[in-house]
Tab-separated table of C-alpha atoms in Angstrom:
chain	number	residue	atom	x	y	z
A	1	UNK	CA	-12.355	17.413	46.736
A	2	UNK	CA	-14.251	17.103	50.017
A	3	UNK	CA	-12.511	18.766	52.959
A	4	UNK	CA	-13.027	15.660	55.081
A	5	UNK	CA	-10.889	13.664	52.637
A	6	UNK	CA	-7.984	16.119	52.765
A	7	UNK	CA	-7.215	15.678	56.462
A	8	UNK	CA	-4.899	12.674	56.192
A	9	UNK	CA	-2.708	14.181	53.465
A	10	UNK	CA	-2.460	17.481	55.328
A	11	UNK	CA	-1.442	15.639	58.464
A	12	UNK	CA	1.397	13.790	56.715
A	13	UNK	CA	2.713	17.018	55.134
A	14	UNK	CA	2.954	18.610	58.581
A	15	UNK	CA	4.641	15.560	60.087
A	16	UNK	CA	7.197	15.227	57.280
A	17	UNK	CA	7.633	19.000	56.762
A	18	UNK	CA	7.152	18.353	53.060
A	19	UNK	CA	7.562	20.992	50.349
A	20	UNK	CA	4.301	19.872	48.761
A	21	UNK	CA	1.816	17.036	48.887
A	22	UNK	CA	-0.142	15.226	46.211
A	23	UNK	CA	-2.959	12.707	46.308
A	24	UNK	CA	-4.504	10.721	43.470
A	25	UNK	CA	-8.000	9.441	42.880
A	26	UNK	CA	-8.780	5.739	42.699
A	27	UNK	CA	-7.898	5.194	39.035
A	28	UNK	CA	-5.012	7.652	38.982
A	29	UNK	CA	-6.283	10.027	36.311
A	30	UNK	CA	-6.704	12.953	38.709
A	31	UNK	CA	-4.268	14.495	41.170
A	32	UNK	CA	-4.760	17.023	43.941
A	33	UNK	CA	-2.084	19.245	45.440
A	34	UNK	CA	-1.281	20.601	48.882
A	35	UNK	CA	1.257	23.334	49.598
A	36	UNK	CA	4.150	23.297	52.072
A	37	UNK	CA	1.822	24.636	54.774
A	38	UNK	CA	-0.447	21.587	54.246
A	39	UNK	CA	-3.219	23.683	52.671
A	40	UNK	CA	-5.254	22.163	49.850
A	41	UNK	CA	-4.670	23.861	46.480
A	42	UNK	CA	-7.805	24.152	44.318
A	43	UNK	CA	-7.293	22.796	40.804
A	44	UNK	CA	-7.971	26.208	39.254
A	45	UNK	CA	-4.646	27.461	40.651
A	46	UNK	CA	-2.780	24.408	39.389
A	47	UNK	CA	-4.327	24.931	35.952
A	48	UNK	CA	-3.203	28.564	36.026
A	49	UNK	CA	0.383	27.733	37.002
A	50	UNK	CA	0.757	24.846	34.568
A	51	UNK	CA	-0.807	26.838	31.719
A	52	UNK	CA	1.682	29.659	32.222
A	53	UNK	CA	4.602	27.249	32.556
A	54	UNK	CA	3.732	25.219	29.453
A	55	UNK	CA	3.014	28.282	27.314
A	56	UNK	CA	6.434	29.683	28.167
A	57	UNK	CA	8.071	26.337	27.316
A	58	UNK	CA	6.113	26.109	24.045
A	59	UNK	CA	5.968	29.663	22.637
A	60	UNK	CA	4.654	28.402	19.302
A	61	UNK	CA	1.519	27.093	21.044
A	62	UNK	CA	-1.203	29.424	22.247
A	63	UNK	CA	-4.399	27.576	23.156
A	64	UNK	CA	-5.404	26.493	26.650
A	65	UNK	CA	-8.816	25.011	27.475
A	66	UNK	CA	-10.674	25.446	30.752
A	67	UNK	CA	-14.119	24.641	32.116
A	68	UNK	CA	-16.319	27.559	33.151
A	69	UNK	CA	-16.559	26.913	36.888
A	70	UNK	CA	-13.560	29.003	38.037
A	71	UNK	CA	-11.726	30.981	35.376
A	72	UNK	CA	-10.140	34.204	36.648
A	73	UNK	CA	-6.790	32.846	37.886
A	74	UNK	CA	-6.127	30.916	34.676
A	75	UNK	CA	-7.355	33.793	32.536
A	76	UNK	CA	-4.783	36.073	34.154
A	77	UNK	CA	-1.868	33.663	33.698
A	78	UNK	CA	-2.752	32.714	30.117
A	79	UNK	CA	-3.034	36.364	29.079
A	80	UNK	CA	0.286	37.207	30.732
A	81	UNK	CA	1.948	34.335	28.849
A	82	UNK	CA	0.492	35.464	25.515
A	83	UNK	CA	-1.880	32.530	25.171
A	84	UNK	CA	-5.500	32.160	24.154
A	85	UNK	CA	-7.984	30.793	26.684
A	86	UNK	CA	-10.947	28.723	25.497
A	87	UNK	CA	-13.692	28.281	28.097
A	88	UNK	CA	-16.109	25.406	27.600
A	89	UNK	CA	-18.495	22.989	29.245
A	90	UNK	CA	-17.000	20.556	31.745
A	91	UNK	CA	-16.759	16.904	30.803
A	92	UNK	CA	-14.034	14.386	30.047
A	93	UNK	CA	-15.193	13.518	26.521
A	94	UNK	CA	-16.000	17.149	25.646
A	95	UNK	CA	-12.481	18.203	26.589
A	96	UNK	CA	-10.704	15.498	24.587
A	97	UNK	CA	-12.734	16.270	21.488
A	98	UNK	CA	-12.215	20.051	21.740
A	99	UNK	CA	-8.495	19.675	22.412
A	100	UNK	CA	-8.051	17.704	19.197
A	101	UNK	CA	-10.103	20.188	17.179
A	102	UNK	CA	-8.149	23.156	18.544
A	103	UNK	CA	-4.781	21.387	18.819
A	104	UNK	CA	-4.684	22.881	22.311
A	105	UNK	CA	-1.492	22.650	24.315
A	106	UNK	CA	-3.096	22.016	27.682
A	107	UNK	CA	-6.456	21.833	29.427
A	108	UNK	CA	-7.574	21.791	33.038
A	109	UNK	CA	-10.819	21.018	34.793
A	110	UNK	CA	-11.910	22.191	38.228
A	111	UNK	CA	-12.435	18.519	39.089
A	112	UNK	CA	-8.672	17.850	38.919
A	113	UNK	CA	-8.421	16.423	35.406
A	114	UNK	CA	-5.479	17.776	33.401
A	115	UNK	CA	-5.104	17.090	29.663
A	116	UNK	CA	-1.952	17.381	27.544
A	117	UNK	CA	-1.477	17.684	23.801
A	118	UNK	CA	1.790	15.746	24.031
A	119	UNK	CA	0.009	12.909	25.827
A	120	UNK	CA	-2.353	12.245	22.915
A	121	UNK	CA	-4.755	14.940	24.198
A	122	UNK	CA	-5.547	12.653	27.130
A	123	UNK	CA	-5.675	13.310	30.852
A	124	UNK	CA	-3.074	12.114	33.309
A	125	UNK	CA	-2.675	12.222	37.061
A	126	UNK	CA	1.084	11.675	36.950
A	127	UNK	CA	2.107	14.339	34.416
A	128	UNK	CA	0.808	17.310	36.466
A	129	UNK	CA	2.731	15.983	39.467
A	130	UNK	CA	5.976	15.715	37.468
A	131	UNK	CA	5.488	19.129	35.874
A	132	UNK	CA	4.806	20.729	39.235
A	133	UNK	CA	8.022	19.202	40.608
A	134	UNK	CA	9.860	20.643	37.602
A	135	UNK	CA	8.254	24.046	38.109
A	136	UNK	CA	9.091	24.119	41.822
A	137	UNK	CA	12.692	23.023	41.181
A	138	UNK	CA	13.176	26.137	39.045
A	139	UNK	CA	11.718	28.549	41.610
A	140	UNK	CA	13.408	29.181	44.952
A	141	UNK	CA	10.183	30.219	46.661
A	142	UNK	CA	8.072	27.848	48.758
A	143	UNK	CA	4.948	26.575	47.029
A	144	UNK	CA	2.742	28.690	49.305
A	145	UNK	CA	4.561	31.861	48.199
A	146	UNK	CA	4.162	30.984	44.525
A	147	UNK	CA	0.433	30.543	45.124
A	148	UNK	CA	0.002	33.640	47.310
A	149	UNK	CA	-0.722	36.188	44.535
A	150	UNK	CA	-3.387	33.944	42.980
A	151	UNK	CA	-4.996	33.235	46.334
A	152	UNK	CA	-5.030	36.931	47.146
A	153	UNK	CA	-6.328	38.243	43.808
A	154	UNK	CA	-8.643	35.355	42.932
A	155	UNK	CA	-9.916	33.619	46.087
A	156	UNK	CA	-12.348	30.762	45.501
A	157	UNK	CA	-14.572	28.443	47.515
A	158	UNK	CA	-14.355	24.686	47.300
A	159	UNK	CA	-17.217	23.335	45.213
A	160	UNK	CA	-20.375	23.269	47.336
A	161	UNK	CA	-23.101	20.715	46.618
A	162	UNK	CA	-26.849	20.801	47.247
A	163	UNK	CA	-29.412	18.053	46.803
A	164	UNK	CA	-32.475	19.333	44.976
A	165	UNK	CA	-35.614	17.816	43.465
A	166	UNK	CA	-35.904	20.076	40.413
A	167	UNK	CA	-32.564	21.321	39.101
A	168	UNK	CA	-33.932	23.230	36.112
A	169	UNK	CA	-36.460	25.095	38.248
A	170	UNK	CA	-33.739	26.132	40.698
A	171	UNK	CA	-31.442	27.332	37.926
A	172	UNK	CA	-34.209	29.532	36.503
A	173	UNK	CA	-34.967	31.023	39.924
A	174	UNK	CA	-31.288	31.755	40.603
A	175	UNK	CA	-30.875	33.319	37.166
A	176	UNK	CA	-33.853	35.560	37.854
A	177	UNK	CA	-32.342	36.667	41.161
A	178	UNK	CA	-28.905	37.410	39.692
A	179	UNK	CA	-29.955	38.490	36.211
A	180	UNK	CA	-28.235	41.864	36.516
A	181	UNK	CA	-24.901	40.105	36.040
A	182	UNK	CA	-23.308	39.022	32.768
A	183	UNK	CA	-25.085	35.693	32.220
A	184	UNK	CA	-24.260	32.770	29.974
A	185	UNK	CA	-25.415	29.148	29.869
A	186	UNK	CA	-22.233	27.482	28.735
A	187	UNK	CA	-22.559	25.018	31.610
A	188	UNK	CA	-25.535	25.607	33.878
A	189	UNK	CA	-25.450	29.278	34.841
A	190	UNK	CA	-22.390	31.500	34.771
A	191	UNK	CA	-22.980	34.941	36.260
A	192	UNK	CA	-20.158	37.496	36.286
A	193	UNK	CA	-20.096	40.797	38.147
A	194	UNK	CA	-17.439	43.475	38.614
A	195	UNK	CA	-15.960	41.933	41.743
A	196	UNK	CA	-17.195	38.317	41.762
A	197	UNK	CA	-18.687	35.549	39.672
A	198	UNK	CA	-20.325	32.176	40.171
A	199	UNK	CA	-21.210	29.002	38.353
A	200	UNK	CA	-24.192	26.847	39.307
A	201	UNK	CA	-24.690	23.623	37.403
A	202	UNK	CA	-26.522	20.355	37.742
A	203	UNK	CA	-24.627	17.121	38.286
A	204	UNK	CA	-24.604	14.776	35.290
A	205	UNK	CA	-25.156	11.662	37.384
A	206	UNK	CA	-26.588	12.700	40.771
A	207	UNK	CA	-29.607	14.767	41.929
A	208	UNK	CA	-27.301	17.596	42.932
A	209	UNK	CA	-26.433	21.138	41.941
A	210	UNK	CA	-22.842	22.283	42.315
A	211	UNK	CA	-21.850	25.830	43.239
A	212	UNK	CA	-18.499	27.516	42.573
A	213	UNK	CA	-17.729	31.126	43.498
A	214	UNK	CA	-14.709	33.359	42.926
A	215	UNK	CA	-14.106	37.003	43.809
A	216	UNK	CA	-11.517	39.773	43.934
A	217	UNK	CA	-10.933	39.390	47.683
A	218	UNK	CA	-11.900	37.149	50.574
A	219	UNK	CA	-14.425	39.561	52.079
A	220	UNK	CA	-16.470	39.697	48.881
A	221	UNK	CA	-16.082	35.930	48.474
A	222	UNK	CA	-17.391	35.069	51.936
A	223	UNK	CA	-20.267	37.528	51.638
A	224	UNK	CA	-21.432	36.186	48.271
A	225	UNK	CA	-20.891	32.571	49.282
A	226	UNK	CA	-23.140	32.995	52.320
A	227	UNK	CA	-25.702	34.908	50.265
A	228	UNK	CA	-25.920	32.241	47.569
A	229	UNK	CA	-26.030	29.319	49.994
A	230	UNK	CA	-28.851	30.981	51.922
A	231	UNK	CA	-30.794	31.729	48.736
A	232	UNK	CA	-30.425	28.186	47.382
A	233	UNK	CA	-31.508	26.708	50.706
A	234	UNK	CA	-34.617	28.907	50.688
A	235	UNK	CA	-35.501	27.378	47.313
A	236	UNK	CA	-35.364	23.874	48.777
A	237	UNK	CA	-31.696	23.026	48.256
A	238	UNK	CA	-30.201	20.870	50.994
A	239	UNK	CA	-26.533	21.556	51.688
A	240	UNK	CA	-24.417	18.403	51.341
A	241	UNK	CA	-21.569	18.010	53.837
């Protein structure tokens, strides 16, 4: 997910003039996409597109599961396809368990994990790649044009990490600062406003907090991103690069 690790794939896409690019993590259970213009595609957009596509292919199925970090793009597509979106805490084991309980058709995490009912409710790095090829083969538009409406209506930042000594203290301070929003604690802090929302959560295995922000346009996104980063740094958070 780090921008520094996307450079090589982007370079190859430009050289080969590819219609899309995909990279996999070390054990192959996650995949990450790049469009035909060599731009990285955040997993929230892939979740949105695959949710819509699978719901239309399986009209008898309604449920899609998503973690709470970035939700607006998927929410839009699931509603348009007549599905039901279930938002829950991130985590591999949490997702598998909830998918079985709900008999959910599909699930996506911001981290690039995608889960499928027809794959024993498990995650796969290969299936999203094959499904995206299928989706693109049925649409004459370039990948970047398919993504354009989502990028325009629901711009997001790449997950931003901060090292911090006391995660719980920081979360309480941030909640106090942004308490006029619609707050929930499904996974860290989710704060939603009319034109933007954010999730701030502690890492499960590192002394880090992770920030995700989405908004209705890029101007609002950049403004709120800068505001939050500055505020977190003033509370002792060190921006990880």
